[in-house]
mmCIF file of C-alpha atoms in Angstrom:
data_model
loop_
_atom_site.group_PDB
_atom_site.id
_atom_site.type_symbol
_atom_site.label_atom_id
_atom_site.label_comp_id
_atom_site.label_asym_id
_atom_site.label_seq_id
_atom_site.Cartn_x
_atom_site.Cartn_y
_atom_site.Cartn_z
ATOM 1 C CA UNK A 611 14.910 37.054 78.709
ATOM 2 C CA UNK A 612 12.533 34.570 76.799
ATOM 3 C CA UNK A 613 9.250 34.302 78.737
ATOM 4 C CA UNK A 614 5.836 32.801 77.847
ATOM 5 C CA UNK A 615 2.968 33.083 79.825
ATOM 6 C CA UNK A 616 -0.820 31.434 79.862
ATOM 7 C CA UNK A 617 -4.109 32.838 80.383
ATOM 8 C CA UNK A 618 -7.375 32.219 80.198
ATOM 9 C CA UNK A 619 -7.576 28.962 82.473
ATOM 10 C CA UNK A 620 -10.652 28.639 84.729
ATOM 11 C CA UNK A 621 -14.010 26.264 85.653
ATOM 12 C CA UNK A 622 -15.970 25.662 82.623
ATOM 13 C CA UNK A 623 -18.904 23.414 82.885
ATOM 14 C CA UNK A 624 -18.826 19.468 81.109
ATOM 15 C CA UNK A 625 -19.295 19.988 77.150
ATOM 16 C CA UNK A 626 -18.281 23.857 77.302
ATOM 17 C CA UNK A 627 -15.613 25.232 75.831
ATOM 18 C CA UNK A 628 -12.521 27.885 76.726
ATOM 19 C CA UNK A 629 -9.837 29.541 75.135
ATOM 20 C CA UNK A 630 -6.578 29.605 76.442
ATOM 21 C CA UNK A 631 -3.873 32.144 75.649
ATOM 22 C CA UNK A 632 0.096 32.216 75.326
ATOM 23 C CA UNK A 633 1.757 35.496 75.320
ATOM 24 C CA UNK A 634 5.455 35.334 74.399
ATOM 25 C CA UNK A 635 8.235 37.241 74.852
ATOM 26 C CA UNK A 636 12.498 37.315 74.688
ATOM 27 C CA UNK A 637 12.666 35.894 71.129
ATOM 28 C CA UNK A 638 11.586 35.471 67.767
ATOM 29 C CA UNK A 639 8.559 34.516 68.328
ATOM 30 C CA UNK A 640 7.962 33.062 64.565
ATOM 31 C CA UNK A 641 11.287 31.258 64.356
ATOM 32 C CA UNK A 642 9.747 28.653 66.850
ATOM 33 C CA UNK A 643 7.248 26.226 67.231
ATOM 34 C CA UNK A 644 5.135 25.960 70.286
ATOM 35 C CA UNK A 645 3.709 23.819 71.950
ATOM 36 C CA UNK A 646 0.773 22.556 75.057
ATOM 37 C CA UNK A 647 1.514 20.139 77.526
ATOM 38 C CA UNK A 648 -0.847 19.801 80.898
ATOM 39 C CA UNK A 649 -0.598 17.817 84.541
ATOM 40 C CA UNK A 650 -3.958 16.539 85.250
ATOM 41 C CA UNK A 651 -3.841 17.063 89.033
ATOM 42 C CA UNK A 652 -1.312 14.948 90.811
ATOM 43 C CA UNK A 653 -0.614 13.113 87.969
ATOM 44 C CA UNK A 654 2.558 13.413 85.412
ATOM 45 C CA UNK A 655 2.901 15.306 82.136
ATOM 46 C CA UNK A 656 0.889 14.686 79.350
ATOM 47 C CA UNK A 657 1.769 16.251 75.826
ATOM 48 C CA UNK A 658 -1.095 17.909 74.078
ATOM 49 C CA UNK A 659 -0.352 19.611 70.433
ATOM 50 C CA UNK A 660 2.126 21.625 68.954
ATOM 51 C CA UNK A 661 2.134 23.809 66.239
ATOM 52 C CA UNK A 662 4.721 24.512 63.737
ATOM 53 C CA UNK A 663 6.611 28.168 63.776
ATOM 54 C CA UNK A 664 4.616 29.025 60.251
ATOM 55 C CA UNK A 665 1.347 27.880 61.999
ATOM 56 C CA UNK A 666 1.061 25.509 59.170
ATOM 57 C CA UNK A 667 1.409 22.593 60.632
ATOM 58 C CA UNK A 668 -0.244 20.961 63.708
ATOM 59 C CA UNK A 669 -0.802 17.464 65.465
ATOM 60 C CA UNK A 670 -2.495 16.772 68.326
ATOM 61 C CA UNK A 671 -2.636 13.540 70.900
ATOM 62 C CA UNK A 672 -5.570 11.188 69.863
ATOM 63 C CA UNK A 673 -7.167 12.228 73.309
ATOM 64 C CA UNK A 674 -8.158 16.168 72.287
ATOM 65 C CA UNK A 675 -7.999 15.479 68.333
ATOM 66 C CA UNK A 676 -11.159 16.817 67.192
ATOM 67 C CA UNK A 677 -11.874 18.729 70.506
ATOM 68 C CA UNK A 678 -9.203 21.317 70.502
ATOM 69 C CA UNK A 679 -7.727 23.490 68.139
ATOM 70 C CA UNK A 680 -3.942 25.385 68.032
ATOM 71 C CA UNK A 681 -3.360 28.363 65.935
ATOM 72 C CA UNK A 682 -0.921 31.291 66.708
ATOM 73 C CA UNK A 683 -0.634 35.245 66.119
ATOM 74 C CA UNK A 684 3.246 35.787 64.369
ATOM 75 C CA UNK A 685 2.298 39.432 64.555
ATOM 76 C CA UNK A 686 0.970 39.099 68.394
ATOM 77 C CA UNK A 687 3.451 36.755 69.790
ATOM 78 C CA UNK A 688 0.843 34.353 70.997
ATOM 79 C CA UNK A 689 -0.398 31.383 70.455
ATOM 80 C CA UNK A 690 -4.006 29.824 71.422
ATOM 81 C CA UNK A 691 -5.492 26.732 72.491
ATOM 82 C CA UNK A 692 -9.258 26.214 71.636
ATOM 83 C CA UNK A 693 -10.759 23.709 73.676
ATOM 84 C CA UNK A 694 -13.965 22.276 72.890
ATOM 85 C CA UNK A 695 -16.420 19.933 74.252
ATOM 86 C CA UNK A 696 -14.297 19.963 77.519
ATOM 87 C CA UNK A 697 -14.679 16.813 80.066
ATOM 88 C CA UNK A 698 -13.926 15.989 83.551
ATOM 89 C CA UNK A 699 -10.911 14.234 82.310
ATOM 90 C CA UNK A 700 -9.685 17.796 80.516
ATOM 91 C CA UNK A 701 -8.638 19.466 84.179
ATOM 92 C CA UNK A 702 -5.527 20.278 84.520
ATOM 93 C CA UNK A 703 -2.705 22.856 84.518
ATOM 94 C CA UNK A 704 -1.957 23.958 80.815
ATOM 95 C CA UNK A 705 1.282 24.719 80.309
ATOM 96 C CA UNK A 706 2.824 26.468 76.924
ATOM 97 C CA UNK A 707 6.383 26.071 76.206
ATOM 98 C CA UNK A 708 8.381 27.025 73.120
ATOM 99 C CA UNK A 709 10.513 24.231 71.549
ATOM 100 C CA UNK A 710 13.792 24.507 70.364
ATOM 101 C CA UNK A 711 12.991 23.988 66.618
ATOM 102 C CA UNK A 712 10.729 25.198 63.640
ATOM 103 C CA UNK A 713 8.357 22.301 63.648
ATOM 104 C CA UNK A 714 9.063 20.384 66.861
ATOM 105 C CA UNK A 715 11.956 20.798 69.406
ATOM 106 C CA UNK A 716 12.524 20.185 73.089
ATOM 107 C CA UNK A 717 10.779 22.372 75.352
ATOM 108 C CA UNK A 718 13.175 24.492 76.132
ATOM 109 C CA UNK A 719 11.234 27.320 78.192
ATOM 110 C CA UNK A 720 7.942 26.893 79.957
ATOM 111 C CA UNK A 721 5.355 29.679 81.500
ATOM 112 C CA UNK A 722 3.811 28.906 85.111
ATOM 113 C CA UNK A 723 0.411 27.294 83.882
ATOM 114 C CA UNK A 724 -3.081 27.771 83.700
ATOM 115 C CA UNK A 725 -5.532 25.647 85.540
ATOM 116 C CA UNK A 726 -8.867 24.400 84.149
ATOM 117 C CA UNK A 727 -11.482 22.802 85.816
ATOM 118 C CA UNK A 728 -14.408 21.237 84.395
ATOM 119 C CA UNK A 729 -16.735 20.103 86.425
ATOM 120 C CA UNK A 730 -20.891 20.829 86.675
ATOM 121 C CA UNK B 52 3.668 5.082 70.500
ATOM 122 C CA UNK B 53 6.682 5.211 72.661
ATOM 123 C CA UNK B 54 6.300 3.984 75.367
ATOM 124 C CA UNK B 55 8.890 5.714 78.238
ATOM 125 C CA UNK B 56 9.028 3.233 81.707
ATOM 126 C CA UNK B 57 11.064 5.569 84.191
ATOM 127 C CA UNK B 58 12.360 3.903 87.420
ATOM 128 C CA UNK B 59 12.460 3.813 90.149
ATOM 129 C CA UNK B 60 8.852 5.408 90.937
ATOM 130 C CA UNK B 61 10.622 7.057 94.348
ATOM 131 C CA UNK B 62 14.174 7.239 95.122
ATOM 132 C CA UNK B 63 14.914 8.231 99.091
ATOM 133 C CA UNK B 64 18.354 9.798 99.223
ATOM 134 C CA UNK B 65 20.553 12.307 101.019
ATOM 135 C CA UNK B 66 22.373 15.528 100.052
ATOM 136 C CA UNK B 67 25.994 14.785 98.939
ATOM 137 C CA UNK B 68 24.955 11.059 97.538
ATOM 138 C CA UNK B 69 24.930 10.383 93.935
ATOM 139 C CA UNK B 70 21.239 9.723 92.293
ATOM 140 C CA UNK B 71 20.742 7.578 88.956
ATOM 141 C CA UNK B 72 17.464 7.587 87.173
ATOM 142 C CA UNK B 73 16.732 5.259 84.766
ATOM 143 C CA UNK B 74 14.029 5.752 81.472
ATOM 144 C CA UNK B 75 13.604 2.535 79.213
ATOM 145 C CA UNK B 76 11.765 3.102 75.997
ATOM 146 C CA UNK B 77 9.461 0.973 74.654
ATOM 147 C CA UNK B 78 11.118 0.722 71.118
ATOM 148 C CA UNK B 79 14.428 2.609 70.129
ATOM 149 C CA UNK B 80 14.291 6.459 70.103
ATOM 150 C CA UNK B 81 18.221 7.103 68.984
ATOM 151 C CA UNK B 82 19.263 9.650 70.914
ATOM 152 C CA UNK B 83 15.564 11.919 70.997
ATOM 153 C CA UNK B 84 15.765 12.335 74.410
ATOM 154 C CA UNK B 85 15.079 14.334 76.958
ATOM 155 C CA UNK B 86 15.120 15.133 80.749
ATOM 156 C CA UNK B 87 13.089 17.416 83.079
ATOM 157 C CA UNK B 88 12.856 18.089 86.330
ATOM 158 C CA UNK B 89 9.778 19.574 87.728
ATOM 159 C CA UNK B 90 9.819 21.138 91.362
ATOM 160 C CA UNK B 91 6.799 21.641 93.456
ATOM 161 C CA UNK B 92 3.734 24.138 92.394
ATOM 162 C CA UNK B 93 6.749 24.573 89.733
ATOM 163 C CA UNK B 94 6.635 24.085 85.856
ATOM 164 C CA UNK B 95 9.302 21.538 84.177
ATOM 165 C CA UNK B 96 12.592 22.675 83.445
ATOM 166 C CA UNK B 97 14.856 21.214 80.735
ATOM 167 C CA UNK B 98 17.762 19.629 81.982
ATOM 168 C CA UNK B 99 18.977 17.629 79.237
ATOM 169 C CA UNK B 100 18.240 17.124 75.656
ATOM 170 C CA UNK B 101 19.594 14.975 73.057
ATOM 171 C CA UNK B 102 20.263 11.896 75.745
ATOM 172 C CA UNK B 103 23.465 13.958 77.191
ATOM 173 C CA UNK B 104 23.309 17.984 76.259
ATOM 174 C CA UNK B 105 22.904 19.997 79.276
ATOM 175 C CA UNK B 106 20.534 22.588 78.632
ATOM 176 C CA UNK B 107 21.531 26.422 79.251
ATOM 177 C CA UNK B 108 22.326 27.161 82.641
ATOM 178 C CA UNK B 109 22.013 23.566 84.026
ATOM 179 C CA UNK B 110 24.400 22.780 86.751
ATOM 180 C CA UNK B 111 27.660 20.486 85.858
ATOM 181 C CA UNK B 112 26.574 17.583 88.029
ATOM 182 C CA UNK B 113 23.518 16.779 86.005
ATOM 183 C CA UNK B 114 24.276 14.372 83.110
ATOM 184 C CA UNK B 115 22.548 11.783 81.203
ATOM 185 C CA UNK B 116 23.699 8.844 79.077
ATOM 186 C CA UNK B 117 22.175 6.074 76.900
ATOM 187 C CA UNK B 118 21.348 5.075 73.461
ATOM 188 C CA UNK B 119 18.563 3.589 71.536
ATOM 189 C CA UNK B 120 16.150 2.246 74.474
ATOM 190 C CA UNK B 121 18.192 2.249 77.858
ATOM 191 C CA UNK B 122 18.584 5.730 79.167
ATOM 192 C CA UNK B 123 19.861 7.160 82.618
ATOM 193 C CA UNK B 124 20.151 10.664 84.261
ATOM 194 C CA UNK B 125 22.624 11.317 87.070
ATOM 195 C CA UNK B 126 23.240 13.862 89.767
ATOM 196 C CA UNK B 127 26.379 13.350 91.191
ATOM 197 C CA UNK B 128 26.118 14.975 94.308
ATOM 198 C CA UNK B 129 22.677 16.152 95.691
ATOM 199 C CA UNK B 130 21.844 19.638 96.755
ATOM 200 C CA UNK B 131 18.641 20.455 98.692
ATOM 201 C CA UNK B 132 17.183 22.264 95.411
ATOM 202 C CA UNK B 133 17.842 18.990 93.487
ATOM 203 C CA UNK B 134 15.328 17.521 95.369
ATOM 204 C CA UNK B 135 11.875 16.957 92.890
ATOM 205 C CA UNK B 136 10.234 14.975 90.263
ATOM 206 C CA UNK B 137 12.034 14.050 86.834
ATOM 207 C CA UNK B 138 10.454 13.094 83.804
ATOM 208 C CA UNK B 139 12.005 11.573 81.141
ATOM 209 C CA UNK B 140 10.434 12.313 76.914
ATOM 210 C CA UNK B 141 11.052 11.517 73.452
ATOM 211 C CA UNK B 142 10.126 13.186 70.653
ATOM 212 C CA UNK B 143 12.283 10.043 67.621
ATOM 213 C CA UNK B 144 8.544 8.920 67.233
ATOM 214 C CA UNK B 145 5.984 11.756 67.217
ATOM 215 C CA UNK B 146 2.833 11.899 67.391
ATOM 216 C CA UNK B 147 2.662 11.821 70.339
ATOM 217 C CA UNK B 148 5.636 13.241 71.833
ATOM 218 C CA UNK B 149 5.460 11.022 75.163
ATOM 219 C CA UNK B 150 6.458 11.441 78.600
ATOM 220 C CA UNK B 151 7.704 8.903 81.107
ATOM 221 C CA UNK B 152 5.711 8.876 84.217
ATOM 222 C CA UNK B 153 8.365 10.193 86.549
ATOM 223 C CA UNK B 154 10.644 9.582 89.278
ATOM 224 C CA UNK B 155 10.029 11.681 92.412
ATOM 225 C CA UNK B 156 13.044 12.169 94.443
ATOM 226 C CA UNK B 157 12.818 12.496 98.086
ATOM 227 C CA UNK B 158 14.701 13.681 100.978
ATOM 228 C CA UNK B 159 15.951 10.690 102.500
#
C-alpha cells in the first residue's frame, strides 16, 4: 500500500525557518517525483515545488523561490522541504504527494498534512 | 500562468441528482487535466487525470470531459460521501502547476 507521510510542521516565529519531512512507503520510491502542495487555512490548494525522481531537477512557485529548498533521500525514502525566511503568509497545511511520473505527474497519492504556523 | 476559473463557487444539491462542475482555463491545456476532490479535515484525492481517466479505485459515476480550455466533471448520481470540495489542475503549462479555486458541494 503506497503511503507518504509529513512531519516536522509546527509554530515558527516570522523570518525563522523549519524543515519539513516526507517519509514514503508502498513503492519505488526513486522511480517518482514528488512533490509539496499546501491549503493556507480555509483557503484552496496552492502548488509549491516538486522535485524530479533523480533529485536533479526542481522548480518552485515564484512565491517560495529563493525561500525554500526541495531535496530527497533515494536511499531513505524521503523527501524534505527547507523553508526559510518563513512569513505570516507561509501557514498552512503542507501536504506531500507523489506524482505519477519521473519529473512531474498527477498527484496520485497524498499523506494527511503538516500544519505550520508562523506567527510572533 | 494558467489560469483555472472553476464554477460554480457552491453547488446545493441532493443525493440521487446528477452534479456538473465546470473548470475553464485561461489558455488551452490539451488534455493536462486533472480533478480532485478534497473532503473535510481530509487531504485531496485524485479522481481524474488526463481530462477523463478515472484514477484507481474511483467510483464509475465520476467522469470528466473537455478539451483544450472548457472542462467539466460529473457525478451522476450523488451519494452522501460525494458530498465535498473539488478542485480542478493542470500541469500542460508548468511552472506553476495551478489549481482552480474550487467548487464546494453542499447538501442541499
Amino acid at each position: 500500500e503506497v503511503q507518504v507521510l509529513e512531519s516536522g510542521g509546527g509554530l515558527v516565529q516570522p523570518g525563522g525557518s523549519l524543515r519539513l519531512s516526507c517519509a514514503a512507503s508502498g513503492f519505488t520510491f526513486s522511480t517518482y517525483a514528488m512533490t509539496w502542495v499546501r491549503q493556507a487555512p480555509g483557503k484552496g490548494l496552492e502548488w509549491v515545488s516538486v522535485i524530479s525522481n533523480s533529485g536533479s531537477s526542481t522548480e518552485y512557485a515564484d512565491s517560495v523561490k529563493g525561500r525554500f529548498t526541495i531535496s530527497r533521500d533515494n536511499s531513505k525514502s524521503t523527501m524534505f522541504l527547507q523553508m526559510n525566511s518563513l512569513r505570516g503568509d507561509d501557514t498552512a497545511v503542507y501536504y506531500c504527494a507523489k506524482t505519477s511520473g519521473y519529473s512531474t505527474g498527477w498527484f496520485d497519492y497524498w499523506g494527511p498534512g503538516t500544519l505550520v504556523t508562523v506567527s510572533s | 500562468e494558467i489560469v483555472l476559473t472553476q464554477s460554480p463557487a457552491t453547488l446545493s444539491l441532493s443525493p440521487g441528482e446528477r452534479a456538473t462542475l465546470s473548470c475553464r482555463a485561461s489558455q488551452s491545456v490539451t488534455s493536462y487535466l486533472a480533478w480532485y476532490q478534497q473532503r473535510p479535515g481530509q487531504a485531496p484525492r485524485l479522481l481524474i487525470y488526463d481530462a477523463s481517466t478515472r484514477a484507481t479505485g474511483i467510483p464509475a459515476r465520476f467522469s470528466g470531459s473537455g478539451f483544450g480550455t472548457d472542462f467539466t466533471l460529473t457525478i451522476s448520481s450523488l451519494e452522501p460521501e460525494d458530498f465535498a470540495v473539488y478542485y480542478c489542475q493542470q500541469r500542460f503549462i508548468w511552472p506553476p502547476i495551478t489549481f482552480g479555486q474550487g467548487t464546494r458541494l453542499e447538501i442541499k
